[in-house]
Short mmCIF file of C-alpha atoms and ligand atoms in Angstrom, two decimals:
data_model
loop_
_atom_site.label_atom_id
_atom_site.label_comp_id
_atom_site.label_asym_id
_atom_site.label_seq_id
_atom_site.Cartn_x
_atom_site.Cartn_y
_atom_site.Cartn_z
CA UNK A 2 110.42 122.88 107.54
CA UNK A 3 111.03 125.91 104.96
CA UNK A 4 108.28 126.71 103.04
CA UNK A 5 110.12 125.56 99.67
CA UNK A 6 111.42 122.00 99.93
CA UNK A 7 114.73 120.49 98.77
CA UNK A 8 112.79 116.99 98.06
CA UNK A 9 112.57 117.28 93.90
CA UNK A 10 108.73 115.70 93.68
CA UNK A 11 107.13 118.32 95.90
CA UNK A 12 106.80 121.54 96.06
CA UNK A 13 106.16 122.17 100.03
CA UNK A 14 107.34 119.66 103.55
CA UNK A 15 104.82 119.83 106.17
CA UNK A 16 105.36 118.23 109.25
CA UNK A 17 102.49 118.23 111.64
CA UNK A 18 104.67 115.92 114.40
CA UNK A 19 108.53 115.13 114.57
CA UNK A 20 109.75 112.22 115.81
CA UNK A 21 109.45 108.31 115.63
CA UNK A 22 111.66 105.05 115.78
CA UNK A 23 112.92 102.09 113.82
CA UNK A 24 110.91 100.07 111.83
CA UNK A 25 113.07 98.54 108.97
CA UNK A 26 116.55 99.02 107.30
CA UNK A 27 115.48 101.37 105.59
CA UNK A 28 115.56 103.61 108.98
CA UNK A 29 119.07 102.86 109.93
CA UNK A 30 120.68 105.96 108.27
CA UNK A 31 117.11 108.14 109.38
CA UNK A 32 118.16 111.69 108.18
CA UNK A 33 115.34 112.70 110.63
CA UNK A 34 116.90 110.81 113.38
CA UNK A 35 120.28 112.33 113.06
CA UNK A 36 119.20 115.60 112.55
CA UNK A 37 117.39 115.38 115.59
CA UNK A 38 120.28 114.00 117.69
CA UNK A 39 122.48 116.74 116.47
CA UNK A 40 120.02 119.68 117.27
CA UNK A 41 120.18 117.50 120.99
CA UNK A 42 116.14 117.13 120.69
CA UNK A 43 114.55 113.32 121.76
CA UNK A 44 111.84 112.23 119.88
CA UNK A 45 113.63 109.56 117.97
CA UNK A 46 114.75 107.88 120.95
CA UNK A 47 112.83 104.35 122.05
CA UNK A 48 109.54 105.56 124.36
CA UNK A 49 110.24 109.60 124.21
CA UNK A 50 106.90 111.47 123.15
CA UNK A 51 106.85 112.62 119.71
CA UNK A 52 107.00 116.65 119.25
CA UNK A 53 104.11 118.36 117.45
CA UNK A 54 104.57 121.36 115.71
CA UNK A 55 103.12 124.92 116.24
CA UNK A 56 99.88 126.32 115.47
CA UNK A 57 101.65 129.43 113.55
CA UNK A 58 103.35 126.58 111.60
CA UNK A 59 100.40 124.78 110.69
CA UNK A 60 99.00 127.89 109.51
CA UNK A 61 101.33 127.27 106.49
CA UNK A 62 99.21 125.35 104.25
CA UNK A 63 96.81 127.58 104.84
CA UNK A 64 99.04 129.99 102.33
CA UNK A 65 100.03 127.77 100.29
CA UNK A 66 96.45 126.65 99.30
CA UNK A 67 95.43 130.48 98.59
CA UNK A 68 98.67 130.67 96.64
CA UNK A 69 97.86 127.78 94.12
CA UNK A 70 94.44 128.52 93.88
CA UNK A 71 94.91 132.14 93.08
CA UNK A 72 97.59 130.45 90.43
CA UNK A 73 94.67 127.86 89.70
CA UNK A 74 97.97 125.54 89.65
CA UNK A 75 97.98 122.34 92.16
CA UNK A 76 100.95 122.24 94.66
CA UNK A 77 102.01 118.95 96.14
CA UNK A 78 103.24 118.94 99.97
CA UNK A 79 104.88 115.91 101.46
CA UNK A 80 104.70 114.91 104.60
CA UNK A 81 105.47 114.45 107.53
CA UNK A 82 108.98 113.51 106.74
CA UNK A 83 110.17 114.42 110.40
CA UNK A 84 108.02 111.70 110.93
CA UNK A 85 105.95 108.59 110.00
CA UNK A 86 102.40 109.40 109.78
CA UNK A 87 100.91 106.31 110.80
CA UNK A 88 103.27 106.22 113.38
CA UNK A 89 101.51 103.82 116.40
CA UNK A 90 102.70 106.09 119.30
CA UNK A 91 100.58 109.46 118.02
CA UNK A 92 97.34 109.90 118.59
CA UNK A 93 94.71 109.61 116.57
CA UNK A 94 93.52 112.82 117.77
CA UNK A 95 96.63 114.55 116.26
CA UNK A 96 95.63 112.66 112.65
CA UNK A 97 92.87 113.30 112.70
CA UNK A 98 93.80 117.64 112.89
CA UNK A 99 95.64 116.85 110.44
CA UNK A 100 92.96 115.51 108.00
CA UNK A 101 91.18 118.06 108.70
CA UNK A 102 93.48 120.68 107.69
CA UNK A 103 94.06 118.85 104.02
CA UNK A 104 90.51 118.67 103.69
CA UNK A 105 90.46 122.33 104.08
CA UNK A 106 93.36 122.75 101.32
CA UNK A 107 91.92 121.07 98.50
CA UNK A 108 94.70 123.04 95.84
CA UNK A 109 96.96 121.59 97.91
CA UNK A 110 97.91 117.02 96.79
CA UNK A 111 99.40 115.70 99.95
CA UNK A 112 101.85 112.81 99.76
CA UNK A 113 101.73 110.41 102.77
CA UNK A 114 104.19 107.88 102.82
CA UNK A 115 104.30 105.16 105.56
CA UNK A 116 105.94 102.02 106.45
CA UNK A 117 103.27 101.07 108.92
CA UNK A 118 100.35 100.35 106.38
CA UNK A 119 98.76 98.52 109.15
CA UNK A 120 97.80 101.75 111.03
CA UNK A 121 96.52 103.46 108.36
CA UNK A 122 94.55 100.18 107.75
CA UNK A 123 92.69 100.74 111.24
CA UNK A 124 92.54 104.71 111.03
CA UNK A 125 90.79 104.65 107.78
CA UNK A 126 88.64 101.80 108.32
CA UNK A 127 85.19 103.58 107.89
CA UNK A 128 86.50 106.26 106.57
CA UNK A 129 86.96 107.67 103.21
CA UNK A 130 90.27 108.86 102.37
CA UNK A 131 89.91 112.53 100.94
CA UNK A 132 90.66 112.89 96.89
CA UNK A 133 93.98 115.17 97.77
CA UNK A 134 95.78 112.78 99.96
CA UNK A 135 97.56 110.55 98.12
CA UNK A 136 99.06 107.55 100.20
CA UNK A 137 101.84 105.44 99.90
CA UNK A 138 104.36 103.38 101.25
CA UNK A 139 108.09 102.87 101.39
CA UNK A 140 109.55 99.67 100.26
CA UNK A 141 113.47 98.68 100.63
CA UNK A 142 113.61 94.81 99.95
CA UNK A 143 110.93 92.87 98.29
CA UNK A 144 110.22 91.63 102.07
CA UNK A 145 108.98 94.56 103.23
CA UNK A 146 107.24 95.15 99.73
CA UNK A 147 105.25 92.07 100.17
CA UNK A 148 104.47 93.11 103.68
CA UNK A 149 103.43 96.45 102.97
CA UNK A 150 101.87 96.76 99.85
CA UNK A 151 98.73 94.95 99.67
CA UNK A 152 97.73 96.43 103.11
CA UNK A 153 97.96 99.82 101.54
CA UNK A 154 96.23 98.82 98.55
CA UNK A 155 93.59 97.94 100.63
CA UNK A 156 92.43 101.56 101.42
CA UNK A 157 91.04 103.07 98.97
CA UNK A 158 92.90 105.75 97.58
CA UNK A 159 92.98 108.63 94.57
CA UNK A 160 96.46 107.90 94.23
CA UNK A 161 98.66 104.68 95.47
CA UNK A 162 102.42 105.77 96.05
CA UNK A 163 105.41 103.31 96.21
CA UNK A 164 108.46 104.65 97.52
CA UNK A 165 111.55 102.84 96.68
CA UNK A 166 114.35 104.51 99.11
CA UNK A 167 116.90 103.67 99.63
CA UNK A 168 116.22 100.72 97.39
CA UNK A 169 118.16 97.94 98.81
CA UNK A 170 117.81 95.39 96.75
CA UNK A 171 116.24 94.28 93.19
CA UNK A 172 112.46 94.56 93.41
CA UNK A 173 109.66 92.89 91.32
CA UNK A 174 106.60 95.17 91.56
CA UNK A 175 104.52 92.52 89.08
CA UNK A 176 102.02 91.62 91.64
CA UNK A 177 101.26 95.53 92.22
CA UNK A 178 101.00 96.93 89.17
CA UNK A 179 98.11 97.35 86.94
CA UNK A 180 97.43 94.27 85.06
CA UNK A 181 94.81 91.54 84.30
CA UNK A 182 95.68 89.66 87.01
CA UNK A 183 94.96 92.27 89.58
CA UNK A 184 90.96 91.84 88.81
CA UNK A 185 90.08 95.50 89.09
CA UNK A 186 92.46 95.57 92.75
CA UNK A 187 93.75 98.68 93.77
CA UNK A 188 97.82 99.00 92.40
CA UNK A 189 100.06 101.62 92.85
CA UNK A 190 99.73 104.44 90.11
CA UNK A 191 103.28 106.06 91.22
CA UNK A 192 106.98 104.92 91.92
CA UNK A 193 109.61 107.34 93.06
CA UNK A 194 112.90 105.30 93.51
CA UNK A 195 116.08 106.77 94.86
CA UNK A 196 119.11 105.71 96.39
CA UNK A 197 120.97 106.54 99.81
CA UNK A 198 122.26 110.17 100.74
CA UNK A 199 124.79 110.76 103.34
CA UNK A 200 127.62 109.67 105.22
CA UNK A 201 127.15 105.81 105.47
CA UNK A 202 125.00 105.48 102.65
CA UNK A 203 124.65 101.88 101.45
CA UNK A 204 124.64 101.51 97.29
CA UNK A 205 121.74 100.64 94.83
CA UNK A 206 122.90 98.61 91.63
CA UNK A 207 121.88 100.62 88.96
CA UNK A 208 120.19 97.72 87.44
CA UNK A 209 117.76 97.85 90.07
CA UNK A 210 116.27 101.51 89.26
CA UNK A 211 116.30 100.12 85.14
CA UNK A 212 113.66 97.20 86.45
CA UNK A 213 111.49 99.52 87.78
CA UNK A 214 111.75 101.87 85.49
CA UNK A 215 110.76 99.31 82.60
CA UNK A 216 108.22 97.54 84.76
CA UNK A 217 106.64 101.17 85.43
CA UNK A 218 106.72 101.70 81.65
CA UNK A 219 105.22 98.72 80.79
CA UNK A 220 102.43 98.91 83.01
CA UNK A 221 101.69 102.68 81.68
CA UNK A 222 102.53 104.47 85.40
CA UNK A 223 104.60 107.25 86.55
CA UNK A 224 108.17 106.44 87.36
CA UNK A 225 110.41 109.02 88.91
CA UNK A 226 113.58 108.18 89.51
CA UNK A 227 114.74 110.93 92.60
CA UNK A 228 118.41 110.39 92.82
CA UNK A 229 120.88 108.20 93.00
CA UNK A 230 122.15 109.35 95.83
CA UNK A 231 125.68 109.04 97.21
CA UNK A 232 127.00 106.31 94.37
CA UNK A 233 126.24 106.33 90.83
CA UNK A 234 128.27 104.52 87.65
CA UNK A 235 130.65 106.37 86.33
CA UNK A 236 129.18 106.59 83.42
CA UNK A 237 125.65 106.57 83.71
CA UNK A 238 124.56 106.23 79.99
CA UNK A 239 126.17 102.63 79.97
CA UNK A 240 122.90 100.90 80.35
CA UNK A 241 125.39 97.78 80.58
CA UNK A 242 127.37 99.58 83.56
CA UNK A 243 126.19 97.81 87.03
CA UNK A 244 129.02 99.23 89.07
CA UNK A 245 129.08 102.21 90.83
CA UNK A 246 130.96 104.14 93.35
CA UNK A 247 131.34 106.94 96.12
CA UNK A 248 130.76 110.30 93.89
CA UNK A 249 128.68 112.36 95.87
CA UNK A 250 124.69 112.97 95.93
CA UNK A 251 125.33 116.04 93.64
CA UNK A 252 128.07 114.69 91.68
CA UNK A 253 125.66 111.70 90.90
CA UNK A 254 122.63 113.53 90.18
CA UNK A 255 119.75 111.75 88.53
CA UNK A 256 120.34 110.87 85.34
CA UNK A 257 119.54 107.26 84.38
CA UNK A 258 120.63 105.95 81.33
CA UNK A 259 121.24 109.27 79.64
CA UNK A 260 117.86 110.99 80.94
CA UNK A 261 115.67 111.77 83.87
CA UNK A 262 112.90 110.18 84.81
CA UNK A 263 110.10 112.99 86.89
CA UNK A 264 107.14 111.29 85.53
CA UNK A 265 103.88 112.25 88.14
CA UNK A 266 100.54 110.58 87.69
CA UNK A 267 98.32 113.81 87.75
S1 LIG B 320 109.91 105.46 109.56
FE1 LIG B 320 110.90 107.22 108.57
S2 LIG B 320 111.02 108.80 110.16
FE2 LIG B 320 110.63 106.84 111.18
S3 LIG B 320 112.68 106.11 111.76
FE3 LIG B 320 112.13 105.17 109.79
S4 LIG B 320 113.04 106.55 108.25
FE4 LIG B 320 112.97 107.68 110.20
#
């Protein structure tokens, strides 16, 4: 909620609306959840109305989008990430506000990243998606890749984002990736991969990140790897080394294979 963000891809959070519930493993260590149960507010719990956020806050982009345009340097915000913005249980009143509001901060890329593509499917469905809102989706097993990704892929988009964290398992991003077999189909034009933060963080193999990072490469898009989280190899320039263990998120750092990865695709 500060107007500089800890989150290494953006430079600004916004979050219009807090608050949301499970979907998919990849919510069962939700560092929005906990944060909200230990500031004792209920939006992540099953049925409770989701909280939105003040019209001084929302104001904020506002700044931000004189800022970069008196820079005449693009800022990217992400978010919500209190939140999931296609979230079934807001309105589409609220999304609608919020639209609106990166419509009228064009300096300003937003990054929108959901794992309930079939929302945004029915919100956008005569609509056009505006150039500066870049949409995504968050995939933690190839299940929920499969699930999610052609639905997203469906709207058409500036840019496609697909958020691998906390990658759970060994993905193949082949089918979604720009190709001669996609026959001029939308695919995703960024990956950001990470693995878990925090207490019960589960581990990523770090020959999981190397896949995507070569299939990104050979399909010519932007690969950024974020972190790797709580465990890391000891080593992490062994490109043979698949084991890792419990160093820390800022012990491990981001290095893969002897360099980092921040690749954007604009
Ligand atoms: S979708 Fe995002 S915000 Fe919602 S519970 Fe899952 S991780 Fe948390």
């Amino acid at each position: 909620m500060a107007e500089r963000t800890k989150i290494e891809w953006v430079d600004h959070t916004f979050n219009p609306w807090i608050g949301c519930t499970r979907v998919s493993d990849a919510c069962d260590n939700c560092y929005a959840a906990a944060m909200s149960r230990r500031r004792g507010w209920a939006e992540f719990e099953p049925g409770a109305p989701r909280h939105r956020t003040s019209a001084t806050y929302w104001r904020q982009p506002l700044v931000w989008n004189r800022k970069a345009e008196a820079r005449r340097t693009r800022a990217k915000v992400f978010g919500p990430s209190l939140a999931d913005p296609f979230d079934a249980e807001i309105s589409d009143a609220w999304r609608h506000d919020y639209i609106d509001l990166i419509k009228r901060t064009p300096w300003l890329d937003y990054i929108l990243l959901t794992k309930r593509p079939q929302v945004a499917v029915k919100f956008f469905c005569g609509r056009r998606v505006p150039d500066n809102l870049w949409l995504g989706v968050t995939a933690e097993t190839q299940k929920m890749l499969a699930l999610r990704a052609p639905t997203i892929l469906d709207i058409k988009a500036k840019v496609h984002v697909l958020s691998a964290e906390p990658l759970l398992e060994q993905l193949d991003l082949a089918p979604w990736l720009p190709g001669p077999e996609r026959n001029n189909r939308q695919s995703f034009t960024w990956v950001i991969a990470g693995g878990e933060s925090g207490p019960k963080a589960r581990a990523s193999k770090p020959q999981w990140f190397r896949i995507l990072r070569d299939q990104c490469a050979a399909a010519g898009i932007a690969f950024f790897f974020k972190q790797w989280g709580e465990h890391a190899p000891d080593d992490e320039r062994r490109s043979d080394d698949n084991a890792v263990r419990k160093l820390g998120r800022k012990t491990a750092g981001a290095c893969l294979d002897g360099r980092h990865h921040r690749d954007t695709p604009l």
